[in-house]
């Protein structure tokens, strides 16, 4: 593709995203994370959605990179954080007092000097328990320097907030980085989960990530679980939690509340 075309497309997307943010066309949906041992939803992940003016959804994989390059992700990310923590309060009010709220944090947000202030402000304004909050980061945070990342993660954990490493295995994974990241949870990327049960290399990688995470003292969650066969293998591997369309799609808060109310763990 011609460079000019790509640039124009980016500019168009960015312009639309600015407008969407102003016009409150962005919203957040929540996908349950299920404990394989109990069958209960231990947590939910907040995922950003953009419905453009023509009614079409623009996928986050398309607009998040543009928001990151322009810096708009900083404002949007702060808004997602507040929205998700506010939703956590609503879950509590509905009787779901021990559920965890996972929020994706871009490396661009993470690298802002005032990231911890933004976090503290959101916690203060919503009054949620920090112990019910989890931040999902990716290995790409390494670009801001491992020493700084390790310090930030310690500050986050000092507040009682948990950290998950998202999309593990897809980026420039380095085992020595991983050892320096004091995280609570390792999320196996959907690409590997979908290979389970096949002879593909991805299946072997998923199998290796579970003991690797446990060895480093982390819980392991498999993303993008779509079939019972995948669940059966993940259970055998000793994976702790699962998230995927087999259980629930990302849902608006009202639908999540219905799902939580009607969801009875199998065998419980
Ligand atoms: P992610 O954080 O790894 O989120 C998981 C993605 O997998 C979500 O895509 C979710 O809808 C999708 N998914 C979950 N279960 C299944 C399944 O069973 N099958 C399939 N095919 N897909 C499944 P989504 O919502 O399109 O988000 C894509 C990515 O965009 C996210 O990947 C995350 O990296 C980013 N993103 C989304 N919301 C935010 C946000 O608020 N802030 C930041 N910085 N990034 C976000
Ligand atoms: Mg995530
Ligand atoms: Mg992921």
PDB file of C-alpha atoms and ligand atoms in Angstrom:
ATOM      1  CA  UNK A   1       0.000   0.000   0.000  1.00  0.00           C
ATOM      2  CA  UNK A   2       1.151   3.511  -0.827  1.00  0.00           C
ATOM      3  CA  UNK A   3       2.460   5.481   2.174  1.00  0.00           C
ATOM      4  CA  UNK A   4       0.169   8.440   1.494  1.00  0.00           C
ATOM      5  CA  UNK A   5      -2.897   6.205   1.583  1.00  0.00           C
ATOM      6  CA  UNK A   6      -1.880   4.725   4.932  1.00  0.00           C
ATOM      7  CA  UNK A   7      -1.264   8.201   6.362  1.00  0.00           C
ATOM      8  CA  UNK A   8      -4.622   9.485   5.108  1.00  0.00           C
ATOM      9  CA  UNK A   9      -6.396   6.474   6.601  1.00  0.00           C
ATOM     10  CA  UNK A  10      -4.675   7.073   9.951  1.00  0.00           C
ATOM     11  CA  UNK A  11      -5.589  10.750   9.894  1.00  0.00           C
ATOM     12  CA  UNK A  12      -9.203   9.879   9.113  1.00  0.00           C
ATOM     13  CA  UNK A  13      -9.320   7.328  11.952  1.00  0.00           C
ATOM     14  CA  UNK A  14      -7.707   9.729  14.401  1.00  0.00           C
ATOM     15  CA  UNK A  15     -10.097  12.525  13.487  1.00  0.00           C
ATOM     16  CA  UNK A  16     -13.040  10.155  13.944  1.00  0.00           C
ATOM     17  CA  UNK A  17     -11.692   8.926  17.252  1.00  0.00           C
ATOM     18  CA  UNK A  18     -11.299  12.479  18.579  1.00  0.00           C
ATOM     19  CA  UNK A  19     -14.901  13.199  17.636  1.00  0.00           C
ATOM     20  CA  UNK A  20     -16.080   9.915  19.127  1.00  0.00           C
ATOM     21  CA  UNK A  21     -14.388  10.730  22.417  1.00  0.00           C
ATOM     22  CA  UNK A  22     -15.984  14.182  22.475  1.00  0.00           C
ATOM     23  CA  UNK A  23     -19.414  12.882  21.494  1.00  0.00           C
ATOM     24  CA  UNK A  24     -19.225  10.007  23.969  1.00  0.00           C
ATOM     25  CA  UNK A  25     -19.434   7.371  21.276  1.00  0.00           C
ATOM     26  CA  UNK A  26     -16.914   5.251  23.131  1.00  0.00           C
ATOM     27  CA  UNK A  27     -18.086   2.739  25.685  1.00  0.00           C
ATOM     28  CA  UNK A  28     -16.738  -0.129  27.707  1.00  0.00           C
ATOM     29  CA  UNK A  29     -17.841  -3.782  27.712  1.00  0.00           C
ATOM     30  CA  UNK A  30     -16.894  -6.462  30.224  1.00  0.00           C
ATOM     31  CA  UNK A  31     -15.885 -10.086  29.645  1.00  0.00           C
ATOM     32  CA  UNK A  32     -16.010 -12.607  32.513  1.00  0.00           C
ATOM     33  CA  UNK A  33     -12.889 -14.504  33.596  1.00  0.00           C
ATOM     34  CA  UNK A  34     -13.769 -17.923  34.988  1.00  0.00           C
ATOM     35  CA  UNK A  35     -11.939 -19.985  37.598  1.00  0.00           C
ATOM     36  CA  UNK A  36     -11.493 -23.532  36.250  1.00  0.00           C
ATOM     37  CA  UNK A  37     -11.515 -25.008  39.736  1.00  0.00           C
ATOM     38  CA  UNK A  38     -14.778 -23.492  40.996  1.00  0.00           C
ATOM     39  CA  UNK A  39     -16.514 -22.515  37.755  1.00  0.00           C
ATOM     40  CA  UNK A  40     -17.132 -19.053  39.227  1.00  0.00           C
ATOM     41  CA  UNK A  41     -16.384 -15.743  37.550  1.00  0.00           C
ATOM     42  CA  UNK A  42     -13.402 -14.404  39.470  1.00  0.00           C
ATOM     43  CA  UNK A  43     -13.100 -11.285  37.417  1.00  0.00           C
ATOM     44  CA  UNK A  44     -14.047  -9.325  34.334  1.00  0.00           C
ATOM     45  CA  UNK A  45     -11.916  -7.554  31.741  1.00  0.00           C
ATOM     46  CA  UNK A  46     -12.890  -4.066  30.589  1.00  0.00           C
ATOM     47  CA  UNK A  47     -12.677  -3.722  26.787  1.00  0.00           C
ATOM     48  CA  UNK A  48     -13.120  -0.488  24.884  1.00  0.00           C
ATOM     49  CA  UNK A  49     -15.652  -0.159  22.051  1.00  0.00           C
ATOM     50  CA  UNK A  50     -16.171   2.514  19.409  1.00  0.00           C
ATOM     51  CA  UNK A  51     -19.367   2.693  17.420  1.00  0.00           C
ATOM     52  CA  UNK A  52     -18.691   5.068  14.538  1.00  0.00           C
ATOM     53  CA  UNK A  53     -21.276   7.514  13.227  1.00  0.00           C
ATOM     54  CA  UNK A  54     -22.341   5.064  10.509  1.00  0.00           C
ATOM     55  CA  UNK A  55     -23.207   2.565  13.244  1.00  0.00           C
ATOM     56  CA  UNK A  56     -20.270   0.275  12.444  1.00  0.00           C
ATOM     57  CA  UNK A  57     -17.927  -0.876  15.177  1.00  0.00           C
ATOM     58  CA  UNK A  58     -14.291  -0.015  14.654  1.00  0.00           C
ATOM     59  CA  UNK A  59     -12.161  -2.812  16.159  1.00  0.00           C
ATOM     60  CA  UNK A  60      -9.771  -1.790  18.975  1.00  0.00           C
ATOM     61  CA  UNK A  61      -6.921  -3.480  17.116  1.00  0.00           C
ATOM     62  CA  UNK A  62      -7.389  -0.762  14.477  1.00  0.00           C
ATOM     63  CA  UNK A  63      -7.957   2.337  16.564  1.00  0.00           C
ATOM     64  CA  UNK A  64      -5.818   1.682  19.676  1.00  0.00           C
ATOM     65  CA  UNK A  65      -2.522   1.850  17.728  1.00  0.00           C
ATOM     66  CA  UNK A  66      -3.634   5.158  16.168  1.00  0.00           C
ATOM     67  CA  UNK A  67      -4.623   6.485  19.597  1.00  0.00           C
ATOM     68  CA  UNK A  68      -1.234   5.393  20.922  1.00  0.00           C
ATOM     69  CA  UNK A  69       0.733   7.111  18.169  1.00  0.00           C
ATOM     70  CA  UNK A  70      -1.149  10.375  18.644  1.00  0.00           C
ATOM     71  CA  UNK A  71      -1.068  10.275  22.440  1.00  0.00           C
ATOM     72  CA  UNK A  72      -4.880  10.346  22.593  1.00  0.00           C
ATOM     73  CA  UNK A  73      -4.687   6.987  24.393  1.00  0.00           C
ATOM     74  CA  UNK A  74      -3.598   8.832  27.540  1.00  0.00           C
ATOM     75  CA  UNK A  75      -6.927  10.659  27.881  1.00  0.00           C
ATOM     76  CA  UNK A  76      -8.985   7.724  26.616  1.00  0.00           C
ATOM     77  CA  UNK A  77      -7.147   5.277  28.877  1.00  0.00           C
ATOM     78  CA  UNK A  78      -7.764   7.446  31.943  1.00  0.00           C
ATOM     79  CA  UNK A  79     -11.440   7.539  31.018  1.00  0.00           C
ATOM     80  CA  UNK A  80     -11.576   3.735  30.563  1.00  0.00           C
ATOM     81  CA  UNK A  81      -9.975   3.311  33.982  1.00  0.00           C
ATOM     82  CA  UNK A  82     -12.530   5.543  35.701  1.00  0.00           C
ATOM     83  CA  UNK A  83     -15.411   3.936  33.813  1.00  0.00           C
ATOM     84  CA  UNK A  84     -14.253   0.428  34.721  1.00  0.00           C
ATOM     85  CA  UNK A  85     -13.736   1.289  38.380  1.00  0.00           C
ATOM     86  CA  UNK A  86     -17.153   2.914  38.474  1.00  0.00           C
ATOM     87  CA  UNK A  87     -18.602  -0.306  36.995  1.00  0.00           C
ATOM     88  CA  UNK A  88     -16.802  -2.245  39.722  1.00  0.00           C
ATOM     89  CA  UNK A  89     -18.655  -0.158  42.305  1.00  0.00           C
ATOM     90  CA  UNK A  90     -21.928  -0.983  40.566  1.00  0.00           C
ATOM     91  CA  UNK A  91     -21.070  -4.675  40.645  1.00  0.00           C
ATOM     92  CA  UNK A  92     -20.442  -4.356  44.360  1.00  0.00           C
ATOM     93  CA  UNK A  93     -23.764  -2.598  44.848  1.00  0.00           C
ATOM     94  CA  UNK A  94     -25.442  -5.543  43.067  1.00  0.00           C
ATOM     95  CA  UNK A  95     -23.886  -7.955  45.564  1.00  0.00           C
ATOM     96  CA  UNK A  96     -20.812  -9.040  43.578  1.00  0.00           C
ATOM     97  CA  UNK A  97     -18.408  -8.004  46.277  1.00  0.00           C
ATOM     98  CA  UNK A  98     -15.375 -10.129  45.448  1.00  0.00           C
ATOM     99  CA  UNK A  99     -15.062  -9.760  41.691  1.00  0.00           C
ATOM    100  CA  UNK A 100     -11.911  -8.379  40.097  1.00  0.00           C
ATOM    101  CA  UNK A 101     -11.831  -5.683  37.422  1.00  0.00           C
ATOM    102  CA  UNK A 102      -9.022  -5.967  34.862  1.00  0.00           C
ATOM    103  CA  UNK A 103      -8.176  -2.853  32.836  1.00  0.00           C
ATOM    104  CA  UNK A 104      -5.840  -2.760  29.830  1.00  0.00           C
ATOM    105  CA  UNK A 105      -3.087  -0.183  30.130  1.00  0.00           C
ATOM    106  CA  UNK A 106      -1.114   0.858  27.056  1.00  0.00           C
ATOM    107  CA  UNK A 107       2.656   1.237  27.369  1.00  0.00           C
ATOM    108  CA  UNK A 108       2.138   4.858  26.307  1.00  0.00           C
ATOM    109  CA  UNK A 109      -0.075   5.474  29.372  1.00  0.00           C
ATOM    110  CA  UNK A 110       2.301   3.551  31.542  1.00  0.00           C
ATOM    111  CA  UNK A 111       5.225   5.717  30.473  1.00  0.00           C
ATOM    112  CA  UNK A 112       3.496   8.976  31.501  1.00  0.00           C
ATOM    113  CA  UNK A 113       5.191  10.597  34.479  1.00  0.00           C
ATOM    114  CA  UNK A 114       1.803  11.062  36.180  1.00  0.00           C
ATOM    115  CA  UNK A 115       0.446   7.551  35.609  1.00  0.00           C
ATOM    116  CA  UNK A 116       0.321   6.758  39.337  1.00  0.00           C
ATOM    117  CA  UNK A 117      -1.484  10.049  40.026  1.00  0.00           C
ATOM    118  CA  UNK A 118      -4.114   9.170  37.424  1.00  0.00           C
ATOM    119  CA  UNK A 119      -4.491   5.766  39.040  1.00  0.00           C
ATOM    120  CA  UNK A 120      -4.761   7.188  42.567  1.00  0.00           C
ATOM    121  CA  UNK A 121      -7.287   9.761  41.477  1.00  0.00           C
ATOM    122  CA  UNK A 122      -9.485   7.125  39.832  1.00  0.00           C
ATOM    123  CA  UNK A 123      -9.288   4.971  42.968  1.00  0.00           C
ATOM    124  CA  UNK A 124     -10.117   7.909  45.218  1.00  0.00           C
ATOM    125  CA  UNK A 125     -13.017   9.175  43.120  1.00  0.00           C
ATOM    126  CA  UNK A 126     -14.662   5.776  42.771  1.00  0.00           C
ATOM    127  CA  UNK A 127     -13.834   4.455  46.238  1.00  0.00           C
ATOM    128  CA  UNK A 128     -13.128   0.930  45.008  1.00  0.00           C
ATOM    129  CA  UNK A 129     -10.927  -1.494  46.909  1.00  0.00           C
ATOM    130  CA  UNK A 130      -7.512  -1.550  45.179  1.00  0.00           C
ATOM    131  CA  UNK A 131      -7.416  -5.292  45.912  1.00  0.00           C
ATOM    132  CA  UNK A 132     -10.188  -5.766  43.356  1.00  0.00           C
ATOM    133  CA  UNK A 133      -8.316  -3.980  40.574  1.00  0.00           C
ATOM    134  CA  UNK A 134      -5.938  -5.543  38.060  1.00  0.00           C
ATOM    135  CA  UNK A 135      -3.933  -3.757  35.381  1.00  0.00           C
ATOM    136  CA  UNK A 136      -3.129  -5.628  32.164  1.00  0.00           C
ATOM    137  CA  UNK A 137       0.153  -4.657  30.588  1.00  0.00           C
ATOM    138  CA  UNK A 138       2.051  -6.240  27.712  1.00  0.00           C
ATOM    139  CA  UNK A 139       5.708  -7.104  27.401  1.00  0.00           C
ATOM    140  CA  UNK A 140       6.092  -3.991  25.235  1.00  0.00           C
ATOM    141  CA  UNK A 141       6.332  -1.914  28.447  1.00  0.00           C
ATOM    142  CA  UNK A 142       9.980  -2.972  28.343  1.00  0.00           C
ATOM    143  CA  UNK A 143      10.563  -0.082  25.906  1.00  0.00           C
ATOM    144  CA  UNK A 144      10.453   2.358  28.820  1.00  0.00           C
ATOM    145  CA  UNK A 145      13.308   0.528  30.516  1.00  0.00           C
ATOM    146  CA  UNK A 146      13.093  -2.468  32.791  1.00  0.00           C
ATOM    147  CA  UNK A 147      14.283  -0.635  35.870  1.00  0.00           C
ATOM    148  CA  UNK A 148      11.515   1.911  35.549  1.00  0.00           C
ATOM    149  CA  UNK A 149       8.935  -0.768  34.805  1.00  0.00           C
ATOM    150  CA  UNK A 150       9.973  -2.793  37.848  1.00  0.00           C
ATOM    151  CA  UNK A 151       9.736   0.313  40.066  1.00  0.00           C
ATOM    152  CA  UNK A 152       6.285   1.206  38.692  1.00  0.00           C
ATOM    153  CA  UNK A 153       5.050  -2.330  39.189  1.00  0.00           C
ATOM    154  CA  UNK A 154       6.256  -2.283  42.782  1.00  0.00           C
ATOM    155  CA  UNK A 155       4.418   1.011  43.376  1.00  0.00           C
ATOM    156  CA  UNK A 156       1.284  -0.491  41.844  1.00  0.00           C
ATOM    157  CA  UNK A 157       1.534  -3.622  43.955  1.00  0.00           C
ATOM    158  CA  UNK A 158       2.171  -1.533  47.089  1.00  0.00           C
ATOM    159  CA  UNK A 159      -1.308  -0.130  46.523  1.00  0.00           C
ATOM    160  CA  UNK A 160      -2.712  -3.666  46.559  1.00  0.00           C
ATOM    161  CA  UNK A 161      -3.444  -3.616  42.822  1.00  0.00           C
ATOM    162  CA  UNK A 162      -2.715  -6.768  40.801  1.00  0.00           C
ATOM    163  CA  UNK A 163      -0.858  -6.914  37.500  1.00  0.00           C
ATOM    164  CA  UNK A 164      -1.424  -9.252  34.561  1.00  0.00           C
ATOM    165  CA  UNK A 165       0.842  -9.757  31.576  1.00  0.00           C
ATOM    166  CA  UNK A 166      -1.374  -9.757  28.499  1.00  0.00           C
ATOM    167  CA  UNK A 167      -0.820 -11.488  25.145  1.00  0.00           C
ATOM    168  CA  UNK A 168       2.091 -13.412  26.531  1.00  0.00           C
ATOM    169  CA  UNK A 169       4.248 -15.030  23.896  1.00  0.00           C
ATOM    170  CA  UNK A 170       3.257 -12.794  20.979  1.00  0.00           C
ATOM    171  CA  UNK A 171       5.713  -9.929  21.419  1.00  0.00           C
ATOM    172  CA  UNK A 172       9.435  -9.910  21.882  1.00  0.00           C
ATOM    173  CA  UNK A 173       9.158 -12.277  24.806  1.00  0.00           C
ATOM    174  CA  UNK A 174      12.185 -12.450  26.973  1.00  0.00           C
ATOM    175  CA  UNK A 175      12.319 -14.824  29.868  1.00  0.00           C
ATOM    176  CA  UNK A 176      14.758 -12.602  31.714  1.00  0.00           C
ATOM    177  CA  UNK A 177      12.284  -9.685  31.461  1.00  0.00           C
ATOM    178  CA  UNK A 178       9.503 -11.900  32.683  1.00  0.00           C
ATOM    179  CA  UNK A 179      11.527 -12.833  35.734  1.00  0.00           C
ATOM    180  CA  UNK A 180      11.919  -9.113  36.533  1.00  0.00           C
ATOM    181  CA  UNK A 181       8.210  -8.334  36.203  1.00  0.00           C
ATOM    182  CA  UNK A 182       6.494  -8.880  39.538  1.00  0.00           C
ATOM    183  CA  UNK A 183       3.140  -9.839  38.026  1.00  0.00           C
ATOM    184  CA  UNK A 184       0.271 -11.845  39.471  1.00  0.00           C
ATOM    185  CA  UNK A 185      -1.136 -13.329  36.296  1.00  0.00           C
ATOM    186  CA  UNK A 186       0.100 -14.475  32.912  1.00  0.00           C
ATOM    187  CA  UNK A 187      -2.432 -14.415  30.072  1.00  0.00           C
ATOM    188  CA  UNK A 188      -1.876 -16.932  27.282  1.00  0.00           C
ATOM    189  CA  UNK A 189      -2.713 -15.285  23.984  1.00  0.00           C
ATOM    190  CA  UNK A 190      -5.687 -16.549  22.012  1.00  0.00           C
ATOM    191  CA  UNK A 191      -3.433 -17.506  19.087  1.00  0.00           C
ATOM    192  CA  UNK A 192      -1.874 -20.278  21.183  1.00  0.00           C
ATOM    193  CA  UNK A 193      -5.127 -21.326  22.825  1.00  0.00           C
ATOM    194  CA  UNK A 194      -6.796 -21.837  19.446  1.00  0.00           C
ATOM    195  CA  UNK A 195      -4.014 -24.257  18.484  1.00  0.00           C
ATOM    196  CA  UNK A 196      -4.667 -26.553  21.450  1.00  0.00           C
ATOM    197  CA  UNK A 197      -5.548 -30.069  20.376  1.00  0.00           C
ATOM    198  CA  UNK A 198      -3.669 -29.676  17.105  1.00  0.00           C
ATOM    199  CA  UNK A 199      -0.124 -30.582  16.149  1.00  0.00           C
ATOM    200  CA  UNK A 200       0.687 -26.920  15.592  1.00  0.00           C
ATOM    201  CA  UNK A 201       3.580 -25.261  17.406  1.00  0.00           C
ATOM    202  CA  UNK A 202       1.140 -22.868  19.123  1.00  0.00           C
ATOM    203  CA  UNK A 203      -0.292 -25.787  21.077  1.00  0.00           C
ATOM    204  CA  UNK A 204       3.167 -26.671  22.426  1.00  0.00           C
ATOM    205  CA  UNK A 205       3.699 -23.017  23.407  1.00  0.00           C
ATOM    206  CA  UNK A 206       0.398 -22.898  25.316  1.00  0.00           C
ATOM    207  CA  UNK A 207       1.400 -26.093  27.112  1.00  0.00           C
ATOM    208  CA  UNK A 208       4.730 -24.578  28.104  1.00  0.00           C
ATOM    209  CA  UNK A 209       3.324 -21.260  29.349  1.00  0.00           C
ATOM    210  CA  UNK A 210       1.266 -22.840  32.148  1.00  0.00           C
ATOM    211  CA  UNK A 211       4.191 -24.359  34.115  1.00  0.00           C
ATOM    212  CA  UNK A 212       6.335 -21.345  33.228  1.00  0.00           C
ATOM    213  CA  UNK A 213       3.847 -18.966  34.863  1.00  0.00           C
ATOM    214  CA  UNK A 214       3.457 -21.193  37.895  1.00  0.00           C
ATOM    215  CA  UNK A 215       7.218 -21.518  38.219  1.00  0.00           C
ATOM    216  CA  UNK A 216       7.426 -17.712  38.376  1.00  0.00           C
ATOM    217  CA  UNK A 217       4.701 -17.598  41.019  1.00  0.00           C
ATOM    218  CA  UNK A 218       1.928 -16.376  38.713  1.00  0.00           C
ATOM    219  CA  UNK A 219      -1.568 -17.597  38.038  1.00  0.00           C
ATOM    220  CA  UNK A 220      -2.215 -18.480  34.397  1.00  0.00           C
ATOM    221  CA  UNK A 221      -5.287 -17.413  32.416  1.00  0.00           C
ATOM    222  CA  UNK A 222      -6.070 -18.613  28.878  1.00  0.00           C
ATOM    223  CA  UNK A 223      -7.684 -16.063  26.549  1.00  0.00           C
ATOM    224  CA  UNK A 224     -10.015 -16.680  23.636  1.00  0.00           C
ATOM    225  CA  UNK A 225     -11.355 -20.034  24.810  1.00  0.00           C
ATOM    226  CA  UNK A 226     -14.052 -21.097  22.349  1.00  0.00           C
ATOM    227  CA  UNK A 227     -14.482 -24.859  22.741  1.00  0.00           C
ATOM    228  CA  UNK A 228     -14.990 -27.370  25.530  1.00  0.00           C
ATOM    229  CA  UNK A 229     -12.084 -29.395  24.072  1.00  0.00           C
ATOM    230  CA  UNK A 230      -9.782 -26.426  24.766  1.00  0.00           C
ATOM    231  CA  UNK A 231     -11.106 -26.212  28.333  1.00  0.00           C
ATOM    232  CA  UNK A 232     -10.467 -29.910  28.896  1.00  0.00           C
ATOM    233  CA  UNK A 233      -6.849 -29.588  27.775  1.00  0.00           C
ATOM    234  CA  UNK A 234      -6.317 -26.390  29.776  1.00  0.00           C
ATOM    235  CA  UNK A 235      -7.704 -28.072  32.863  1.00  0.00           C
ATOM    236  CA  UNK A 236      -5.315 -30.994  32.410  1.00  0.00           C
ATOM    237  CA  UNK A 237      -2.455 -28.545  32.020  1.00  0.00           C
ATOM    238  CA  UNK A 238      -3.374 -26.977  35.359  1.00  0.00           C
ATOM    239  CA  UNK A 239      -4.384 -23.597  33.911  1.00  0.00           C
ATOM    240  CA  UNK A 240      -6.130 -21.490  36.581  1.00  0.00           C
ATOM    241  CA  UNK A 241      -8.616 -19.326  34.690  1.00  0.00           C
ATOM    242  CA  UNK A 242     -10.225 -19.007  31.280  1.00  0.00           C
ATOM    243  CA  UNK A 243     -11.877 -16.249  29.306  1.00  0.00           C
ATOM    244  CA  UNK A 244     -13.604 -16.557  25.964  1.00  0.00           C
ATOM    245  CA  UNK A 245     -16.740 -16.759  23.857  1.00  0.00           C
ATOM    246  CA  UNK A 246     -17.464 -20.270  25.198  1.00  0.00           C
ATOM    247  CA  UNK A 247     -18.452 -18.568  28.478  1.00  0.00           C
ATOM    248  CA  UNK A 248     -19.410 -15.060  27.474  1.00  0.00           C
ATOM    249  CA  UNK A 249     -18.664 -12.363  24.930  1.00  0.00           C
ATOM    250  CA  UNK A 250     -17.660  -8.958  26.242  1.00  0.00           C
ATOM    251  CA  UNK A 251     -20.969  -7.534  27.570  1.00  0.00           C
ATOM    252  CA  UNK A 252     -22.370  -4.095  28.387  1.00  0.00           C
ATOM    253  CA  UNK A 253     -22.624  -3.639  32.158  1.00  0.00           C
ATOM    254  CA  UNK A 254     -26.382  -4.310  32.362  1.00  0.00           C
ATOM    255  CA  UNK A 255     -25.971  -7.572  30.431  1.00  0.00           C
ATOM    256  CA  UNK A 256     -22.979  -8.529  32.554  1.00  0.00           C
ATOM    257  CA  UNK A 257     -25.134  -8.117  35.661  1.00  0.00           C
ATOM    258  CA  UNK A 258     -27.754 -10.442  34.117  1.00  0.00           C
ATOM    259  CA  UNK A 259     -25.063 -12.934  33.146  1.00  0.00           C
ATOM    260  CA  UNK A 260     -23.582 -12.948  36.648  1.00  0.00           C
ATOM    261  CA  UNK A 261     -27.008 -13.362  38.214  1.00  0.00           C
ATOM    262  CA  UNK A 262     -27.949 -16.331  36.027  1.00  0.00           C
ATOM    263  CA  UNK A 263     -24.554 -17.984  35.786  1.00  0.00           C
ATOM    264  CA  UNK A 264     -24.371 -20.988  38.064  1.00  0.00           C
ATOM    265  CA  UNK A 265     -21.028 -22.769  38.097  1.00  0.00           C
ATOM    266  CA  UNK A 266     -21.264 -26.255  36.641  1.00  0.00           C
ATOM    267  CA  UNK A 267     -21.389 -28.863  39.377  1.00  0.00           C
ATOM    268  CA  UNK A 268     -21.967 -26.299  42.121  1.00  0.00           C
TER     269      UNK A 268
HETATM  270  P1  LIG B   1      -6.788  -8.134  24.771  1.00  0.00           P
HETATM  271  O1  LIG B   1      -6.607  -7.252  25.945  1.00  0.00           O
HETATM  272  O2  LIG B   1      -5.893  -9.304  24.643  1.00  0.00           O
HETATM  273  O3  LIG B   1      -8.308  -8.571  24.814  1.00  0.00           O
HETATM  274  C1  LIG B   1      -8.771  -9.818  24.399  1.00  0.00           C
HETATM  275  C2  LIG B   1      -9.447  -9.729  23.033  1.00  0.00           C
HETATM  276  O4  LIG B   1      -9.912 -11.015  22.657  1.00  0.00           O
HETATM  277  C3  LIG B   1     -10.664  -8.838  23.030  1.00  0.00           C
HETATM  278  O5  LIG B   1     -10.698  -8.235  21.747  1.00  0.00           O
HETATM  279  C4  LIG B   1     -11.814  -9.832  23.178  1.00  0.00           C
HETATM  280  O6  LIG B   1     -13.046  -9.339  22.701  1.00  0.00           O
HETATM  281  C5  LIG B   1     -11.287 -10.959  22.333  1.00  0.00           C
HETATM  282  N1  LIG B   1     -11.867 -12.251  22.696  1.00  0.00           N
HETATM  283  C6  LIG B   1     -12.241 -12.698  23.926  1.00  0.00           C
HETATM  284  N2  LIG B   1     -12.691 -13.958  23.876  1.00  0.00           N
HETATM  285  C7  LIG B   1     -12.594 -14.350  22.580  1.00  0.00           C
HETATM  286  C8  LIG B   1     -12.906 -15.580  21.891  1.00  0.00           C
HETATM  287  O7  LIG B   1     -13.331 -16.573  22.470  1.00  0.00           O
HETATM  288  N3  LIG B   1     -12.661 -15.606  20.552  1.00  0.00           N
HETATM  289  C9  LIG B   1     -12.157 -14.535  19.881  1.00  0.00           C
HETATM  290  N4  LIG B   1     -11.974 -14.651  18.560  1.00  0.00           N
HETATM  291  N5  LIG B   1     -11.851 -13.354  20.496  1.00  0.00           N
HETATM  292  C10 LIG B   1     -12.073 -13.273  21.827  1.00  0.00           C
HETATM  293  P2  LIG B   1     -11.051  -6.712  21.552  1.00  0.00           P
HETATM  294  O8  LIG B   1     -12.075  -6.284  22.541  1.00  0.00           O
HETATM  295  O9  LIG B   1     -11.310  -6.534  20.095  1.00  0.00           O
HETATM  296  O10 LIG B   1      -9.700  -5.980  21.935  1.00  0.00           O
HETATM  297  C11 LIG B   1      -8.539  -6.171  21.198  1.00  0.00           C
HETATM  298  C12 LIG B   1      -7.355  -5.566  21.888  1.00  0.00           C
HETATM  299  O11 LIG B   1      -7.468  -4.149  21.966  1.00  0.00           O
HETATM  300  C13 LIG B   1      -7.217  -6.012  23.348  1.00  0.00           C
HETATM  301  O12 LIG B   1      -6.632  -7.287  23.404  1.00  0.00           O
HETATM  302  C14 LIG B   1      -6.341  -4.908  23.892  1.00  0.00           C
HETATM  303  O13 LIG B   1      -4.996  -5.124  23.560  1.00  0.00           O
HETATM  304  C15 LIG B   1      -6.840  -3.713  23.139  1.00  0.00           C
HETATM  305  N6  LIG B   1      -7.780  -2.976  23.994  1.00  0.00           N
HETATM  306  C16 LIG B   1      -9.110  -3.136  24.176  1.00  0.00           C
HETATM  307  N7  LIG B   1      -9.582  -2.239  25.063  1.00  0.00           N
HETATM  308  C17 LIG B   1      -8.529  -1.497  25.474  1.00  0.00           C
HETATM  309  C18 LIG B   1      -8.361  -0.402  26.399  1.00  0.00           C
HETATM  310  O14 LIG B   1      -9.293   0.061  27.072  1.00  0.00           O
HETATM  311  N8  LIG B   1      -7.102   0.111  26.514  1.00  0.00           N
HETATM  312  C19 LIG B   1      -6.030  -0.397  25.817  1.00  0.00           C
HETATM  313  N9  LIG B   1      -4.833   0.179  26.002  1.00  0.00           N
HETATM  314  N10 LIG B   1      -6.155  -1.414  24.966  1.00  0.00           N
HETATM  315  C20 LIG B   1      -7.384  -1.973  24.797  1.00  0.00           C
HETATM  316 MG1  LIG B   2      -6.305  -7.570  27.872  1.00  0.00          MG
HETATM  317 MG1  LIG B   3      -4.678 -10.509  25.286  1.00  0.00          MG
END
